[in-house]
PDB file of C-alpha atoms and ligand atoms in Angstrom:
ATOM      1  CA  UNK A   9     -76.410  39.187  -6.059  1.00  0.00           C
ATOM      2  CA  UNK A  10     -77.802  35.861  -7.072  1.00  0.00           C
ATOM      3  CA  UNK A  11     -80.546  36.896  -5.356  1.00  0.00           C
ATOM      4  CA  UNK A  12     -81.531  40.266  -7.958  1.00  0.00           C
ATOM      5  CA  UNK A  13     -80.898  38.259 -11.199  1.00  0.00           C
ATOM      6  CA  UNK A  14     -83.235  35.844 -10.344  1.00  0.00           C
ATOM      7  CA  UNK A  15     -86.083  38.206  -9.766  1.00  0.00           C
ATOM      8  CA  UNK A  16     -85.306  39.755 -12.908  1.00  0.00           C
ATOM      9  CA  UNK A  17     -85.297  36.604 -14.703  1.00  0.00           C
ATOM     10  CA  UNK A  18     -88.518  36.273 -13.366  1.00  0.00           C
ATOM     11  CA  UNK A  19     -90.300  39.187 -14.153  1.00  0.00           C
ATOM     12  CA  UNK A  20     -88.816  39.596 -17.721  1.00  0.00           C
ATOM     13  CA  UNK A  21     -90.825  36.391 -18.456  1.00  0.00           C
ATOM     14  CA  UNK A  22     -94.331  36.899 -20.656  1.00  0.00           C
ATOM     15  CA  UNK A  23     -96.059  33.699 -20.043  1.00  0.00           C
ATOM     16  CA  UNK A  24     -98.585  33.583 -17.423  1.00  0.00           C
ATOM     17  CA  UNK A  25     -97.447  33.986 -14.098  1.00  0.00           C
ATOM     18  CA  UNK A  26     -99.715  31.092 -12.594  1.00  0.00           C
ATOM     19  CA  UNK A  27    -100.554  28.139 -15.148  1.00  0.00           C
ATOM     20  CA  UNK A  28    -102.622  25.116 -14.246  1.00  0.00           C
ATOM     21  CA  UNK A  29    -102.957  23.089 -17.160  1.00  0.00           C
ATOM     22  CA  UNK A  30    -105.602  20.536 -16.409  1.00  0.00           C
ATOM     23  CA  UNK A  31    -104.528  19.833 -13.023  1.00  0.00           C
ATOM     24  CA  UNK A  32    -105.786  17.211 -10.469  1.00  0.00           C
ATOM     25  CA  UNK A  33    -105.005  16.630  -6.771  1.00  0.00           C
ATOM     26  CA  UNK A  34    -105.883  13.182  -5.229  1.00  0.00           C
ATOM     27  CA  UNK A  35    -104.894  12.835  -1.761  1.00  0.00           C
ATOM     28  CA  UNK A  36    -104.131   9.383  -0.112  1.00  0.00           C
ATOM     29  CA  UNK A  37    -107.392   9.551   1.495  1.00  0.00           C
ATOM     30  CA  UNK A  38    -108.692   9.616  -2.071  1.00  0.00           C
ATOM     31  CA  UNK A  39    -110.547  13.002  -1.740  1.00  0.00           C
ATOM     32  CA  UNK A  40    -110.187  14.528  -4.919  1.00  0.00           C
ATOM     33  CA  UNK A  41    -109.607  18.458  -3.801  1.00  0.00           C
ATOM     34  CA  UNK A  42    -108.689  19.499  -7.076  1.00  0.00           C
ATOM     35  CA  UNK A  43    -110.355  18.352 -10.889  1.00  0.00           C
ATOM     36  CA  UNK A  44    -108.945  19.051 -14.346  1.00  0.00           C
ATOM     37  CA  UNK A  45    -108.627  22.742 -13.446  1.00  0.00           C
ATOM     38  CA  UNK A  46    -106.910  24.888 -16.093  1.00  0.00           C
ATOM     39  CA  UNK A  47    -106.775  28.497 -14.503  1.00  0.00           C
ATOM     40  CA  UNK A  48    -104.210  31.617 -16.204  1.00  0.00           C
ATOM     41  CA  UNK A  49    -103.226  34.287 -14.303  1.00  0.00           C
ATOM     42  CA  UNK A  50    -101.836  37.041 -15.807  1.00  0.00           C
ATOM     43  CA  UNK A  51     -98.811  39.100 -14.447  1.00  0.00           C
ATOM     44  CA  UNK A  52    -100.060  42.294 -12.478  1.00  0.00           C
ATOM     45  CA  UNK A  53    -103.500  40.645 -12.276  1.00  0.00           C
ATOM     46  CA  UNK A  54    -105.585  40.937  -8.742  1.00  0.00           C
ATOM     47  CA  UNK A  55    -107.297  37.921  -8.112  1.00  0.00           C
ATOM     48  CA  UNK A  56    -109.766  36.830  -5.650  1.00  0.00           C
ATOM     49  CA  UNK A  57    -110.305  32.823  -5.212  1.00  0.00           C
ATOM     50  CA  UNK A  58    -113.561  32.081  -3.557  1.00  0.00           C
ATOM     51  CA  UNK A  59    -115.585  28.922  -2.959  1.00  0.00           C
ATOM     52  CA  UNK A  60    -117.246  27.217  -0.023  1.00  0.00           C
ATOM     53  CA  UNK A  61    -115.134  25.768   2.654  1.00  0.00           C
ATOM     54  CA  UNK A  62    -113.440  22.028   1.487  1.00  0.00           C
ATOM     55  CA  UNK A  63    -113.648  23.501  -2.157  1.00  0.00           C
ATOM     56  CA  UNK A  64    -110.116  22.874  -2.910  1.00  0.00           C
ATOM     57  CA  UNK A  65    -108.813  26.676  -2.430  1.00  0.00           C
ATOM     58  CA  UNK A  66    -105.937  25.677  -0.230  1.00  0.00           C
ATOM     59  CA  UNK A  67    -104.937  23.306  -2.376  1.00  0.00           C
ATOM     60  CA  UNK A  68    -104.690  25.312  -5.103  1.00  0.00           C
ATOM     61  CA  UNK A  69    -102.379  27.557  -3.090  1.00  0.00           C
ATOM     62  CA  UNK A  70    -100.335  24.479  -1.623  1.00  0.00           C
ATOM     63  CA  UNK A  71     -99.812  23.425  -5.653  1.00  0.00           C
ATOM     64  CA  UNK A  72     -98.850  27.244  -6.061  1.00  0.00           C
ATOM     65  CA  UNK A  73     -96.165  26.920  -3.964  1.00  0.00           C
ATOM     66  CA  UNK A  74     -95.114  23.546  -4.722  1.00  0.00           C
ATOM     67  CA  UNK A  75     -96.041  22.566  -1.108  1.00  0.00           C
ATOM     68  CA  UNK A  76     -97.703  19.639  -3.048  1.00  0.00           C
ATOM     69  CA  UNK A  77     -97.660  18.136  -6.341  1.00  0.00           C
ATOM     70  CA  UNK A  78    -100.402  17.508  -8.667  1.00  0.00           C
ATOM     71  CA  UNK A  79    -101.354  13.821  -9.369  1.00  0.00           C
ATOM     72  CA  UNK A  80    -101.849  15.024 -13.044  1.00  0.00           C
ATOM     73  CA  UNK A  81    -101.450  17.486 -15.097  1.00  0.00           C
ATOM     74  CA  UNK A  82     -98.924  20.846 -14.707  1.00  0.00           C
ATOM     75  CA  UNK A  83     -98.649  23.805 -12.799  1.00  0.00           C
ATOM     76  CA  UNK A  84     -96.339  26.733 -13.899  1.00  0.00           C
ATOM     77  CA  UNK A  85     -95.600  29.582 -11.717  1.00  0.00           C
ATOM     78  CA  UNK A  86     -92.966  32.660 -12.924  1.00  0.00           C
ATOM     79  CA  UNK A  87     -92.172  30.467 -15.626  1.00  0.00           C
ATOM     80  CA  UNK A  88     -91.326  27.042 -13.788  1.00  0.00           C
ATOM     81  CA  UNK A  89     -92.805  24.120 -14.289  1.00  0.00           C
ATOM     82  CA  UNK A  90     -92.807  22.782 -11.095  1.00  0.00           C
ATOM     83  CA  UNK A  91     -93.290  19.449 -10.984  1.00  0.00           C
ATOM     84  CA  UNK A  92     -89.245  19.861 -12.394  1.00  0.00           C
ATOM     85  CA  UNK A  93     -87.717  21.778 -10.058  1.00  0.00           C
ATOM     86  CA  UNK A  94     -85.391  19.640  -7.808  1.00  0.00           C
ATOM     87  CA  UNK A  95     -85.843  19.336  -4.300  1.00  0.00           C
ATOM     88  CA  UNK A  96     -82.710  21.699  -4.106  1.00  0.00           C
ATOM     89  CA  UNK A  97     -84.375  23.915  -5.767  1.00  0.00           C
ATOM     90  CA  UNK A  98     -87.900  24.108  -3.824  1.00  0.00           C
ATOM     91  CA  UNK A  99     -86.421  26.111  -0.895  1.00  0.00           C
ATOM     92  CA  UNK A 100     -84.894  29.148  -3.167  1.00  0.00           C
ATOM     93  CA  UNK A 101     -88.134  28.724  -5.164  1.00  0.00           C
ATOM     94  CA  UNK A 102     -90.753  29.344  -2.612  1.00  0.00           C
ATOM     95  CA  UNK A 103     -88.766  32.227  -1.226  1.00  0.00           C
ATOM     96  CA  UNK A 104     -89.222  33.905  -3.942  1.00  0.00           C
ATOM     97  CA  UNK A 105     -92.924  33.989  -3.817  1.00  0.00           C
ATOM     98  CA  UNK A 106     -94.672  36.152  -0.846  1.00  0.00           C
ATOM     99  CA  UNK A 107     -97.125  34.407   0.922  1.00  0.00           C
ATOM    100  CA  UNK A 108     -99.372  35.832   4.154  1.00  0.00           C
ATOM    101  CA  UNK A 109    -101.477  33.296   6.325  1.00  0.00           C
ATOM    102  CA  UNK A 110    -104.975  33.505   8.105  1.00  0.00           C
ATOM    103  CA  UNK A 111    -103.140  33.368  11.130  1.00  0.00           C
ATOM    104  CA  UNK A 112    -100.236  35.222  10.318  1.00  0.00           C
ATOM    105  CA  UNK A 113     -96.801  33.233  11.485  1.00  0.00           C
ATOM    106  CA  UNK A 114     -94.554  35.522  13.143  1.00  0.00           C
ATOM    107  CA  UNK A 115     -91.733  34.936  14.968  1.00  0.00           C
ATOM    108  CA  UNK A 116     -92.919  35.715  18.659  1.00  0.00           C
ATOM    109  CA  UNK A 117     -89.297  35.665  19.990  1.00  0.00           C
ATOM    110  CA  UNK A 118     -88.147  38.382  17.353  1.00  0.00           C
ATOM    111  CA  UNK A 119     -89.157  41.846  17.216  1.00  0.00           C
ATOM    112  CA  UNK A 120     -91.322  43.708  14.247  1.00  0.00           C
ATOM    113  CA  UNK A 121     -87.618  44.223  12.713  1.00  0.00           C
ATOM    114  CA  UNK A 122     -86.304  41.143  12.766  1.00  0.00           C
ATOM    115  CA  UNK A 123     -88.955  39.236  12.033  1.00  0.00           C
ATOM    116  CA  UNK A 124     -89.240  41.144   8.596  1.00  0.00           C
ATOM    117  CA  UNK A 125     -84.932  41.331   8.482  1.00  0.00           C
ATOM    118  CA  UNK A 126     -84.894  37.502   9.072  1.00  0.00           C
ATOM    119  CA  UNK A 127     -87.045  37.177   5.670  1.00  0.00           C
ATOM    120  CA  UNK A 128     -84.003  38.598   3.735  1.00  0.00           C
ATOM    121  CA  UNK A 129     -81.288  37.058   6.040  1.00  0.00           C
ATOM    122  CA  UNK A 130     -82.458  33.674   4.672  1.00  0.00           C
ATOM    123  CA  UNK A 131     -81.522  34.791   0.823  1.00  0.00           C
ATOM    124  CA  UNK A 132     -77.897  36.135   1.933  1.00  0.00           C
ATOM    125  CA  UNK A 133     -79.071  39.646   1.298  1.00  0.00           C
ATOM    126  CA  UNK A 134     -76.420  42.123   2.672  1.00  0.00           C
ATOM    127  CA  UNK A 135     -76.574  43.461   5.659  1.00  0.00           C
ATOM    128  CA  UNK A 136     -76.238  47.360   4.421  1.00  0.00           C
ATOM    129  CA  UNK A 137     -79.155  46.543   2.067  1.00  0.00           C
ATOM    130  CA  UNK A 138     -81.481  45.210   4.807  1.00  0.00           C
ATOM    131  CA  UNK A 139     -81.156  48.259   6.965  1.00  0.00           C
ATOM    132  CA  UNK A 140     -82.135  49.543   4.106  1.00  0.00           C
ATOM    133  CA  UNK A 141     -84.966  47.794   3.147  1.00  0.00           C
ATOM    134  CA  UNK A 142     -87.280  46.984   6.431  1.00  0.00           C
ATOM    135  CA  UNK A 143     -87.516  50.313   8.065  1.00  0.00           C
ATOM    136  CA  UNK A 144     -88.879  51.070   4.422  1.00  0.00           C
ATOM    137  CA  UNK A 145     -90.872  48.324   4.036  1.00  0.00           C
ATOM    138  CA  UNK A 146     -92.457  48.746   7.353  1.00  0.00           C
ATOM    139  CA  UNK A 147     -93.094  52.530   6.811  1.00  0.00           C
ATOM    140  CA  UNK A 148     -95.185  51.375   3.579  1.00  0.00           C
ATOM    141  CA  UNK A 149     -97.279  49.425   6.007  1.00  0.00           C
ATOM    142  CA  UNK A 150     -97.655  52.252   8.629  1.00  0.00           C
ATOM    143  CA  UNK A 151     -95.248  50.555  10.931  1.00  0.00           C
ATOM    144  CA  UNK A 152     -92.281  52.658  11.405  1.00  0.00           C
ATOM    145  CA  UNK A 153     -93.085  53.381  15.174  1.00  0.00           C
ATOM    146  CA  UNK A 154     -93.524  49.766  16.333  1.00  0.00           C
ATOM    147  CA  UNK A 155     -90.154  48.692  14.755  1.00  0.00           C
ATOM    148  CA  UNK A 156     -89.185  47.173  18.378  1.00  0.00           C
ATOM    149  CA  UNK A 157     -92.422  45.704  19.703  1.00  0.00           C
ATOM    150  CA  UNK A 158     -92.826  42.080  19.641  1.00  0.00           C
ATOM    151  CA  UNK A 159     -95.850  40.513  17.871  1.00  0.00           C
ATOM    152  CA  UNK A 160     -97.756  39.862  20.824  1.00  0.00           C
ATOM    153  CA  UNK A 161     -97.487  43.471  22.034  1.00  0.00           C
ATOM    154  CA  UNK A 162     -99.418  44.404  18.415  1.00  0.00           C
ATOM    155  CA  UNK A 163    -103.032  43.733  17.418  1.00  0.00           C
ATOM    156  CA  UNK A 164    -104.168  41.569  14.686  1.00  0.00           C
ATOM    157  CA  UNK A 165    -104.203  44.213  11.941  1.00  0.00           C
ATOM    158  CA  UNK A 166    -100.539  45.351  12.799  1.00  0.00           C
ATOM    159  CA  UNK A 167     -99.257  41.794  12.483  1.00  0.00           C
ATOM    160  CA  UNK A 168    -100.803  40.929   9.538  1.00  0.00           C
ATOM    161  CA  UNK A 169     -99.298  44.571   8.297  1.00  0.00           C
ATOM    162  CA  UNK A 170     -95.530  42.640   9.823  1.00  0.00           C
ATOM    163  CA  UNK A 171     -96.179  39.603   7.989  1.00  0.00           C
ATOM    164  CA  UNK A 172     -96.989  41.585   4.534  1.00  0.00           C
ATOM    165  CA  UNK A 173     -93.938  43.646   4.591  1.00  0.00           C
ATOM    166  CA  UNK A 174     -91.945  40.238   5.580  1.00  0.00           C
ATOM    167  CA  UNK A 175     -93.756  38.288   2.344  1.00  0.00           C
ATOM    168  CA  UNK A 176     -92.717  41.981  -0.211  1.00  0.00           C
ATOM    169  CA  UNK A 177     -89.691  42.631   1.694  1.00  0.00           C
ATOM    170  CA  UNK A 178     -87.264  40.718  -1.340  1.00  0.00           C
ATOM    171  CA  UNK A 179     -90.049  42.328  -4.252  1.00  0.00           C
ATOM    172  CA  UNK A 180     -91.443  38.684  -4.982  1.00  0.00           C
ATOM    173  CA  UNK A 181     -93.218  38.958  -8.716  1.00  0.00           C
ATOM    174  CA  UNK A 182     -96.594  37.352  -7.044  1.00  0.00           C
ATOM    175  CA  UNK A 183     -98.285  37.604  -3.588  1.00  0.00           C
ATOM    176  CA  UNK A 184    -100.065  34.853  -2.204  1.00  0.00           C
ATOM    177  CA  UNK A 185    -102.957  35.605   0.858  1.00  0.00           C
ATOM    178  CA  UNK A 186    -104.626  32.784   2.085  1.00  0.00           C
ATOM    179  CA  UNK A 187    -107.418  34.050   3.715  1.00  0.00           C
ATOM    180  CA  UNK A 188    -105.530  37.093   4.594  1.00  0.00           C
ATOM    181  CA  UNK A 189    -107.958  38.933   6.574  1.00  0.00           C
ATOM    182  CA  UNK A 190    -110.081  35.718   8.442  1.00  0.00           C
ATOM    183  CA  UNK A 191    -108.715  36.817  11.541  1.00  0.00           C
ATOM    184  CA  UNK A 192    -109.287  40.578  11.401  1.00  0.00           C
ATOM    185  CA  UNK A 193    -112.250  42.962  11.946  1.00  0.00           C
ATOM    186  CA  UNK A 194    -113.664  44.934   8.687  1.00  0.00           C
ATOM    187  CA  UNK A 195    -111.633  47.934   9.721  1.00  0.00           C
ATOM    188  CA  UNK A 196    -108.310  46.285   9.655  1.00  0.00           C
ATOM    189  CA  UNK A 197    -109.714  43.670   6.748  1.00  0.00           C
ATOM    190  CA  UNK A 198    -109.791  47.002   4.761  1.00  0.00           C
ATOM    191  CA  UNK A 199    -106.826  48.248   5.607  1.00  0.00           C
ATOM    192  CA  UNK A 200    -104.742  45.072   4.938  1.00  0.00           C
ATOM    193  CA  UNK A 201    -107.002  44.995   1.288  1.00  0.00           C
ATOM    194  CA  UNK A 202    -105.685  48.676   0.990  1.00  0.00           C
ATOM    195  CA  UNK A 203    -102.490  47.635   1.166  1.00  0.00           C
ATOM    196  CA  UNK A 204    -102.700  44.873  -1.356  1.00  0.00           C
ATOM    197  CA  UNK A 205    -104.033  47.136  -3.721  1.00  0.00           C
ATOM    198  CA  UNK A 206    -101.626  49.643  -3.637  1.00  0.00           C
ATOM    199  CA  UNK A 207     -98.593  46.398  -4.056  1.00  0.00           C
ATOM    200  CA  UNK A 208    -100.771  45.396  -6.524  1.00  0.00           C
ATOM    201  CA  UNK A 209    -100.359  48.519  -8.173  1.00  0.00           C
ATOM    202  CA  UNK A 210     -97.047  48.534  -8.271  1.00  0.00           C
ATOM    203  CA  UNK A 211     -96.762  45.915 -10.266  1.00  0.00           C
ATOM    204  CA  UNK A 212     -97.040  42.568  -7.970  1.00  0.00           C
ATOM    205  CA  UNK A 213     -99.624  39.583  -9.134  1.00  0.00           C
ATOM    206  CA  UNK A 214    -102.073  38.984  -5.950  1.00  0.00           C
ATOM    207  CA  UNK A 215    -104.194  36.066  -5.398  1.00  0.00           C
ATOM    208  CA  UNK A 216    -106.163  36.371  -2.380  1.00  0.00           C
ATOM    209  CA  UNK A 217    -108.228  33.558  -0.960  1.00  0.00           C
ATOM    210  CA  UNK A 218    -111.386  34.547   1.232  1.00  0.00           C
ATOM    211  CA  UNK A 219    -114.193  34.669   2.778  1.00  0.00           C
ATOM    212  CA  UNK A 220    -114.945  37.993   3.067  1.00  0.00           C
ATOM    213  CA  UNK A 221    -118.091  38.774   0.755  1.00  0.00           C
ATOM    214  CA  UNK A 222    -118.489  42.474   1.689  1.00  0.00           C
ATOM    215  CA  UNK A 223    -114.351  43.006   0.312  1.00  0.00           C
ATOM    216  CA  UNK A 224    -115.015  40.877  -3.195  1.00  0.00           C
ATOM    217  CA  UNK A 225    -118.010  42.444  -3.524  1.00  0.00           C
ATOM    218  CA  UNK A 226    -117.133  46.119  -3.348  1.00  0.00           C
ATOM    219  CA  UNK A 227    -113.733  45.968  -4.676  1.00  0.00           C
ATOM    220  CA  UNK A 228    -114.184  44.754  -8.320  1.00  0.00           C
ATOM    221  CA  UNK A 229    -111.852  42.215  -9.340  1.00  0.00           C
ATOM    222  CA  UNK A 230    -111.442  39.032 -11.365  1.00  0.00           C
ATOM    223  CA  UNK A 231    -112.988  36.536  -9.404  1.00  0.00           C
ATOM    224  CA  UNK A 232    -112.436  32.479  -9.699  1.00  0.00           C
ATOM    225  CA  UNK A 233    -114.848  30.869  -7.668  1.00  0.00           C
ATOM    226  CA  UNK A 234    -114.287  27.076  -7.142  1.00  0.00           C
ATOM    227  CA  UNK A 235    -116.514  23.929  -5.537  1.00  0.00           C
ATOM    228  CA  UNK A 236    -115.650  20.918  -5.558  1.00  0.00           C
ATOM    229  CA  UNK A 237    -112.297  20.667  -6.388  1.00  0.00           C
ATOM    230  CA  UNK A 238    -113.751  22.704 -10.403  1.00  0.00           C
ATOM    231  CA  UNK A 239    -113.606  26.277 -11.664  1.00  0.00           C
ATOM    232  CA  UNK A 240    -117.409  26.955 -11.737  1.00  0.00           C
ATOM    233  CA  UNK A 241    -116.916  30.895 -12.421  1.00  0.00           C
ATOM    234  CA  UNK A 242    -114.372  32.851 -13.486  1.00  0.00           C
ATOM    235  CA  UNK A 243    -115.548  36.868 -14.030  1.00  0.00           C
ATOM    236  CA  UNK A 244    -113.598  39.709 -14.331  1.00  0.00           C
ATOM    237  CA  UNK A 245    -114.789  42.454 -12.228  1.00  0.00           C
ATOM    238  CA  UNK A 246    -116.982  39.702 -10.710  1.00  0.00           C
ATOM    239  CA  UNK A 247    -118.824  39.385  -7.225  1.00  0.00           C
ATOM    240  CA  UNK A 248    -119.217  37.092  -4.181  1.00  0.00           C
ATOM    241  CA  UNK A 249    -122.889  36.038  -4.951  1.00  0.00           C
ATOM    242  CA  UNK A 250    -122.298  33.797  -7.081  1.00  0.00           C
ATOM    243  CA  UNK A 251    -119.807  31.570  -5.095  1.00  0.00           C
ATOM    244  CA  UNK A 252    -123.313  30.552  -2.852  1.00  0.00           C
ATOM    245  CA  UNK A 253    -123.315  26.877  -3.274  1.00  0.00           C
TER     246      UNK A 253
HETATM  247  P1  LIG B 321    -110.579  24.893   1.057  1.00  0.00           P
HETATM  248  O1  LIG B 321    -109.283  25.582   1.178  1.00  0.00           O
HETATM  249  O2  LIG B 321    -111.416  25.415  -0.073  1.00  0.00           O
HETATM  250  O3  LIG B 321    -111.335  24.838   2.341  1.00  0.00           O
HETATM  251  P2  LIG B 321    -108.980  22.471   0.816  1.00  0.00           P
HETATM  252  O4  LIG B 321    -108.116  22.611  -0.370  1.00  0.00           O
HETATM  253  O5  LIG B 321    -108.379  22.687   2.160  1.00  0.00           O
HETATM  254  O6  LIG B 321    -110.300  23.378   0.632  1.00  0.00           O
HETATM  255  O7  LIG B 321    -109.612  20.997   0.834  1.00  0.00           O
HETATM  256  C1  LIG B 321    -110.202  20.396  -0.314  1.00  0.00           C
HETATM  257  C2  LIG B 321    -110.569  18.970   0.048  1.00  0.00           C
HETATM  258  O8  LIG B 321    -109.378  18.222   0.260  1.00  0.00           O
HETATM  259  C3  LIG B 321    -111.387  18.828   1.327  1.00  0.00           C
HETATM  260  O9  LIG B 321    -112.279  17.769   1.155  1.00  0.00           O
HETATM  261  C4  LIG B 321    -110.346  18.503   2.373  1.00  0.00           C
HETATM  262  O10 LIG B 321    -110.903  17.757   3.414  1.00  0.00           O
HETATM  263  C5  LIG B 321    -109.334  17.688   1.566  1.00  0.00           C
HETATM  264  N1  LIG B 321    -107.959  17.817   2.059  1.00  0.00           N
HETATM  265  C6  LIG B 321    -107.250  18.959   2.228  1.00  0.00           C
HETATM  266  N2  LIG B 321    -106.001  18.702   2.648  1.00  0.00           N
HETATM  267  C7  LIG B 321    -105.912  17.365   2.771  1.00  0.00           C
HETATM  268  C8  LIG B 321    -104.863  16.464   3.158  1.00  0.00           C
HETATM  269  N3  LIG B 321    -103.660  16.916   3.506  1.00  0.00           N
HETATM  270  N4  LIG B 321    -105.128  15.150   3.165  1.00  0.00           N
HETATM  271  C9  LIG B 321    -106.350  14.688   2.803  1.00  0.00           C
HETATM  272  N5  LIG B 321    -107.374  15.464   2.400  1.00  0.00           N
HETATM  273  C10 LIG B 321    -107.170  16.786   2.396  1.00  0.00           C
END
């Protein structure tokens, strides 16, 4: 039960849901991905994060998810600062964010099911609750009839569908896509974007990293666009064009 008071903690909070407060990121190389970037994002926002390639968009993501820490400054995420959670705590944190990959990271050895099952197996969900949960989860994707098939019996677009309903399967307060639809064609691109706009609808915060000009363009969102490592742009209902360095 842990589990549901936490979300609940989480979404009852007002602040910003993502808060970089003049943030940098050295790495030990000494590349500087990320400069003095203060960046709010709102809960139930839809954002798009665009910027040439080596801009510093990963890293953003990475500090999201506390997968690195700043070298200055703070970033809060459903009302954390992160640079104090323990290293006890990072596990249980990052679980409760969703997160989808470029490249998807399934379990090949596990079906459709289980690989979106094992998501809430890892927070001690019960059992009669997860039977539940997937088969519905994987009917909002359009899923139901491949419940069985491993991922390498699906094509791109249906995985990336698996590993969406796997990131919203335990109703995270924010979705995070890293360049969620690099792999697919513009059909499936759509239909994955679709799908985040309908989550995104019900409530969730998205931040979606990409690429894909045509998608930004048309669908009308705020849009951060980033080069070296600095917020250059930051539009509401904005466009790809400007993110041509
Ligand atoms: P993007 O996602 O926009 O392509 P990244 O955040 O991956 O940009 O990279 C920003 C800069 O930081 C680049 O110059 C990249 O080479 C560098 N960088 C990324 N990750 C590391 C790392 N682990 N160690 C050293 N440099 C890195």
């Amino acid at each position: 039960m842990a589990r549901y008071d936490l979300h609940r903690d989480l979404r009852d909070i007002d602040a910003p849901v993502i808060l970089f407060d003049n943030v940098s990121k050295t790495y030990q190389t000494g590349t500087h991905a990320v400069n003095d970037i203060s960046l709010e994002i709102r809960k139930g926002e839809f954002v798009f994060l665009v910027g040439s390639s080596g801009s510093g968009k990963s890293t953003m993501i990475k500090l999201m998810l506390r997968a690195c820490k700043p070298s200055k400054g703070r970033v809060y995420v459903a009302g954390r600062d992160l640079g104090r959670l323990r290293r006890s705590q990072v596990s249980k944190f990052r679980r409760s964010i969703g997160v989808v990959f470029q490249d998807f990271r399934l379990l090949q050895d596990r079906t459709v099911y289980e690989n979106v099952a094992f998501a809430q197996q890892v927070v001690e969900t019960p059992s009669r609750v997860i039977k539940q949960e997937v088969p519905k989860m994987l009917a909002m994707v359009g899923l139901s009839d491949k419940l069985n098939a491993y991922p390498r019996e699906l094509s791109g677009g249906e995985q990336q569908r698996v590993a969406l309903a796997r990131a919203l399967v335990n109703h995270p307060v924010i979705l995070l896509a890293d360049e969620p639809t690099g792999n697919l064609d513009p059909k499936n691109s759509w239909e994955i974007m679709r799908l985040l706009e309908e989550v995104n609808r019900r409530g969730t915060t998205i931040v979606v990293v990409t690429h894909n000009r045509e998608i930004v363009d048309s669908m009308q969102k705020r849009v951060v666009t980033i080069n070296n490592g600095v917020i250059v742009r930051d539009e509401q209902k904005g466009g790809y064009a400007h993110a041509k360095n």
